[in-house]
Coordinates of C-alpha atoms and ligand atoms in Angstrom, one line a residue:
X187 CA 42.2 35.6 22.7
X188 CA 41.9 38.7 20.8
X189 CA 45.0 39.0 19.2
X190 CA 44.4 35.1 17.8
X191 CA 41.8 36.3 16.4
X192 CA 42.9 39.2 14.7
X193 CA 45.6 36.9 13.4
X194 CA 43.5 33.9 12.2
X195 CA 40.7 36.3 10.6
X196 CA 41.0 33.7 7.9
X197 CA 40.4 30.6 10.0
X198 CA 38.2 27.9 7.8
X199 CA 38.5 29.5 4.7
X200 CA 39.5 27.1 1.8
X201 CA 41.7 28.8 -0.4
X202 CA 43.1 27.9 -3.5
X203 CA 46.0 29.8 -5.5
X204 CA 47.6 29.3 -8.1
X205 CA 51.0 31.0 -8.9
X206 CA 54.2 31.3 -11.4
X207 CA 54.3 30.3 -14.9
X208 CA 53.5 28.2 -17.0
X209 CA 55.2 26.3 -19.7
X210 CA 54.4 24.8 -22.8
X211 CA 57.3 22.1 -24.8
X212 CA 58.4 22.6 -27.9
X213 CA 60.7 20.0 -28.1
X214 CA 62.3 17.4 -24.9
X215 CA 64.7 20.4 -23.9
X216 CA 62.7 23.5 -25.0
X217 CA 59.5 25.5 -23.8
X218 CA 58.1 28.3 -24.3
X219 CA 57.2 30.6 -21.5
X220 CA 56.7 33.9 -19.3
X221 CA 59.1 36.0 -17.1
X222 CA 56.2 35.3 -14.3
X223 CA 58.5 34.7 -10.7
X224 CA 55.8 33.3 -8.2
X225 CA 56.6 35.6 -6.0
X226 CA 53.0 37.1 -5.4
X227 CA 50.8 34.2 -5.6
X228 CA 53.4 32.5 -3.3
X229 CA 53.3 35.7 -1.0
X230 CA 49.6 35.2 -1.0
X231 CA 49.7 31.9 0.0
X232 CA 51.8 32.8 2.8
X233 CA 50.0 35.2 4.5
X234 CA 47.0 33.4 4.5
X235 CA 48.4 30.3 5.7
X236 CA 49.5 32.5 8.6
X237 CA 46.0 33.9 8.8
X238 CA 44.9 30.9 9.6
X239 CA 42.8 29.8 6.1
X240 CA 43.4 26.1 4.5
X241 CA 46.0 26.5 1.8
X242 CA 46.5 24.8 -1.7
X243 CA 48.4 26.2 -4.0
X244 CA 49.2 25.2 -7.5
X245 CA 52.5 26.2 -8.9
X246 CA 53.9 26.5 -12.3
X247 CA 57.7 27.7 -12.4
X248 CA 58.6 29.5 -9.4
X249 CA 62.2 29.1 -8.2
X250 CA 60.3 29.8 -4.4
X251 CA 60.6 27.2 -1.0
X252 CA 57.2 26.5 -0.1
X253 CA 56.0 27.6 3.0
X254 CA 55.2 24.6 5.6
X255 CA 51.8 23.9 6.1
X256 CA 50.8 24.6 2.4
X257 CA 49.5 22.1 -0.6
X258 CA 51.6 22.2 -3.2
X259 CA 50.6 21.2 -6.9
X260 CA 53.2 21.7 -8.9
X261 CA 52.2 21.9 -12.8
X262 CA 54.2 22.6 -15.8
X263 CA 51.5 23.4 -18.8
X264 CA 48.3 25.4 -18.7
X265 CA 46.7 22.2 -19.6
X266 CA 47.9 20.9 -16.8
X267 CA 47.2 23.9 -14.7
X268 CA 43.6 23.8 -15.9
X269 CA 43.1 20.1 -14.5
X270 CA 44.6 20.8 -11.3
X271 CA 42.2 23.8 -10.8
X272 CA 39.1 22.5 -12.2
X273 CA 39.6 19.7 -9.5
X274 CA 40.6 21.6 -6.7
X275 CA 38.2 24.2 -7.2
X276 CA 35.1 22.9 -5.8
X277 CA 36.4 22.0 -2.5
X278 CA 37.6 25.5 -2.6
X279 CA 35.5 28.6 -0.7
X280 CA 37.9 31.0 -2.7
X281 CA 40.2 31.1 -5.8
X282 CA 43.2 33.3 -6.5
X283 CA 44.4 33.0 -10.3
X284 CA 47.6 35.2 -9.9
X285 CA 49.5 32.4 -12.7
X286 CA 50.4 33.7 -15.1
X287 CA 49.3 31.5 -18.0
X288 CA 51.2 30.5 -21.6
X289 CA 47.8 32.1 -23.7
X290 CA 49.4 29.7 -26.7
X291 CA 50.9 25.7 -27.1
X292 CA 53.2 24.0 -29.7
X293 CA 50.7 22.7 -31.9
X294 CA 52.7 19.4 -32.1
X295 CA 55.6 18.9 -29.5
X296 CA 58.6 17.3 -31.2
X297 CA 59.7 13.5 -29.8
X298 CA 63.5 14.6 -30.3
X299 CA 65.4 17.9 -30.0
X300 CA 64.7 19.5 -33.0
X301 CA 68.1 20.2 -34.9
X302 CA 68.9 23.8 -36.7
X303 CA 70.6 21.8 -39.4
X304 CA 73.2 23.9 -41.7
X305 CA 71.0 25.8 -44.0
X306 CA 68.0 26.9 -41.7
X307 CA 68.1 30.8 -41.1
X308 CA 64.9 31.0 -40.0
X309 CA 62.3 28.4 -38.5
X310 CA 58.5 28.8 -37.8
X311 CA 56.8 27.8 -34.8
X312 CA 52.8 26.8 -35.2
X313 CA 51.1 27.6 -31.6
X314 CA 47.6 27.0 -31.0
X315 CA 45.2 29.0 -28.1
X316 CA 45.2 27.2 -24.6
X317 CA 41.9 26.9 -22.6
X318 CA 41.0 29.9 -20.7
X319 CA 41.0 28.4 -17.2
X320 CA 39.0 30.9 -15.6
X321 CA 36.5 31.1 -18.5
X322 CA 36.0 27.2 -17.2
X323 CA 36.3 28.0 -13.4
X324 CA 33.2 30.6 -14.0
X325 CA 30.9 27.1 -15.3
X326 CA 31.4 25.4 -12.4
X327 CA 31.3 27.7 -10.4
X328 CA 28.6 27.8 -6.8
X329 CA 27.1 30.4 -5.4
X330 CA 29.4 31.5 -2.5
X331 CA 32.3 30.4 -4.1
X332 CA 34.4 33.5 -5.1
X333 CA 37.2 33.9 -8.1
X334 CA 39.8 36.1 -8.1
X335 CA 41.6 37.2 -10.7
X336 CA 45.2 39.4 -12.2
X337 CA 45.2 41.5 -15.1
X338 CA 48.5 42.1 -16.5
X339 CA 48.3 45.0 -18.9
X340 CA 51.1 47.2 -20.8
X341 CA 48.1 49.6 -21.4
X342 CA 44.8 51.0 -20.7
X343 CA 45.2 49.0 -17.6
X344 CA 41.4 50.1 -15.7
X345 CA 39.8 49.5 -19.6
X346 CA 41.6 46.1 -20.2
X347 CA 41.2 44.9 -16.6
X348 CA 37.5 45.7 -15.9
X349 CA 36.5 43.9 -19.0
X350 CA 38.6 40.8 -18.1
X351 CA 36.5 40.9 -15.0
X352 CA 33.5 40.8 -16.8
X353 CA 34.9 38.2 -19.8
X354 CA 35.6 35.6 -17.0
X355 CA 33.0 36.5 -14.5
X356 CA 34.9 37.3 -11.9
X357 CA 34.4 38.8 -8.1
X358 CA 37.1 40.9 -8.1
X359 CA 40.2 41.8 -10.4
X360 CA 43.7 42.7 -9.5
X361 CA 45.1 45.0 -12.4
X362 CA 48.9 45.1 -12.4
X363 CA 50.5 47.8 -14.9
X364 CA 53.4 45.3 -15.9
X365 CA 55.3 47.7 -18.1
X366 CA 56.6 49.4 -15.4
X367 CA 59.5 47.9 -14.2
X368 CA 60.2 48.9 -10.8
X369 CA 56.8 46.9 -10.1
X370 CA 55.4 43.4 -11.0
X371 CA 57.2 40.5 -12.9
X372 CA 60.2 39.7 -11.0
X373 CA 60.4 42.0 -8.3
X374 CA 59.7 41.9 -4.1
X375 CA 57.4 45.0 -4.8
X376 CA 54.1 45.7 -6.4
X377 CA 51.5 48.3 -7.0
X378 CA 47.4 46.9 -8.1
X379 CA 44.0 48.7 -8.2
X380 CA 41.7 45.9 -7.4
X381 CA 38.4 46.6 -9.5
X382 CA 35.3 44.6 -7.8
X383 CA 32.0 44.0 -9.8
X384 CA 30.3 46.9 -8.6
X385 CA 33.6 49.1 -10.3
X386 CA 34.8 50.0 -7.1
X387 CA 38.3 50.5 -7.3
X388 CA 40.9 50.5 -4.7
X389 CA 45.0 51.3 -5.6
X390 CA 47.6 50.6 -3.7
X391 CA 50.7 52.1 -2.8
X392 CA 54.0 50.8 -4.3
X393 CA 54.9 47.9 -1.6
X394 CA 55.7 44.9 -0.8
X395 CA 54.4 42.0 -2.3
X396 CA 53.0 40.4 1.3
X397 CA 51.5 43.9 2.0
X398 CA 49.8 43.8 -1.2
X399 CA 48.8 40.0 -0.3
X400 CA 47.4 41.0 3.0
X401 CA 45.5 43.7 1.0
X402 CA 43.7 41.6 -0.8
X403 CA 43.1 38.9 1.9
X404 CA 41.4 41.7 4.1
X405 CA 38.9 42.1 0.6
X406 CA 38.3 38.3 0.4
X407 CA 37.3 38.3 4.4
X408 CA 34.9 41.3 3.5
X409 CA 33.7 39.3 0.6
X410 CA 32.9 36.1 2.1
X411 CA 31.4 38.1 4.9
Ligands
CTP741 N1 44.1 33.0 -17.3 C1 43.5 31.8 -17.3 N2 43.7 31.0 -18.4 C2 44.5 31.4 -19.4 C3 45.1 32.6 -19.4 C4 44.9 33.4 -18.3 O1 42.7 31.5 -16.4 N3 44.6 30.6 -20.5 C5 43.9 33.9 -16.1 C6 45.2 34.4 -15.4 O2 45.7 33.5 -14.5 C7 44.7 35.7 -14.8 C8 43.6 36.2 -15.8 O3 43.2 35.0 -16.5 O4 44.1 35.6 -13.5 C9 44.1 37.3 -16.7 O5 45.2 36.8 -17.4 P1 45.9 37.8 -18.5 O6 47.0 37.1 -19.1 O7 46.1 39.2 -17.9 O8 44.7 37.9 -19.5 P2 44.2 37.0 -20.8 O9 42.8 36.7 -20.6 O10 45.1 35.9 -21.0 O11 44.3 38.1 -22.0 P3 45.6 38.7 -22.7 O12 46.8 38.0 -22.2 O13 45.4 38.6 -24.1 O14 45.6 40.2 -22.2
CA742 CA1 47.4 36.0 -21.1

């Protein structure tokens, strides 16, 4: 009955998230990559499951059990990423970017492990730009179909955030001041200001990360309407 319903608010809703880090190989045993734990996209994917929407996730690193009842991807570059989310995407009703991307990639990856040899002090590392998933996302994407994305700033978080949400033509933005530590990477607790298109902002309280996630599934309902 009622409380079902007030449980399943989500019920139909195709969601897609993707969530941890990525990384890109320098050599067989090296990568490069982010402190990014999973832990928010995951919690996202959570709570909706348990709302009652149709969950795929796509998962860089994340040392995270998946929740039963949840699609799981699991990718290891931002190439990779990008394929997985390019085809997922448009059986998707919503997206939900919280991965934290590698924005650079080994130019060449080395077949062997490359060795330090007995003179080398220093050694330089060529990187190249990745592909700006969401940038992609935003050409394929339908009418109806909404994007979500994160911002993770150091500084002039509203600034940097709003015009990421603009940049990748987003519905909605969650900004997440990642310099302070008691918040964000790594931790069970988070504090966003989720900045929509009409510069509506909203901040949150410092708290857990599945409150946060059930924050910003109550948006997404109110977006799709
Ligand atoms: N993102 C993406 N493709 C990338 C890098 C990031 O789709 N190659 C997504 C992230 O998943 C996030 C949003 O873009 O939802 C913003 O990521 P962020 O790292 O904050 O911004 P960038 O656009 O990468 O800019 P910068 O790191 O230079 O601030
Ligand atoms: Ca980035």
């Amino acid at each position: 009955g009622q409380l079902l319903n007030r449980h399943q608010f989500l019920h139909g809703l195709r969601l897609l998230v993707t969530a941890g880090g990525t990384e890109e190989p320098i050599d067989p045993v090296r990568f490069i990559t982010n402190g990014s734990s999973g832990k928010m996209g995951y919690a996202v994917a959570e709570r909706a499951h348990q709302m009652g929407a149709d969950v795929t996730l796509i998962s860089g690193h994340a040392n995270i059990p998946v929740p039963s009842g949840i699609k799981v991807i699991k990718v290891q570059t931002t190439e990779d990423m990008g394929h997985a989310v390019l085809d997922q995407y448009p059986k998707a009703d919503a997206l939900v970017m919280s991965a934290a991307l590698a924005d650079f990639e080994p130019v060449h990856m080395a077949d062997q492990k490359i060795k330090k040899g007995p003179s080398s002090h220093h050694m330089i590392l060529k990187l190249k730009r990745t592909p700006d998933v969401l940038k992609r996302v935003a050409k394929i994407k339908k009418s109806g179909q909404l994007t979500i994305g994160f911002a993770a700033e150091t500084q002039n978080l509203i600034d940097n955030a709003t015009h990421k949400l603009k940049a990748k033509k987003l519905d909605l933005i969650v900004a997440n001041d990642v310099s302070n530590p008691k918040i964000g990477f790594g931790g069970d607790n988070n504090q966003v200001t989720f900045i929509d298109r009409n510069g509506h902002q909203q901040k949150t309280p410092v708290e857990s990360k599945l409150k946060v996630a059930d924050q910003l599934l109550k948006i997404i309902a109110k977006l799709k309407g």
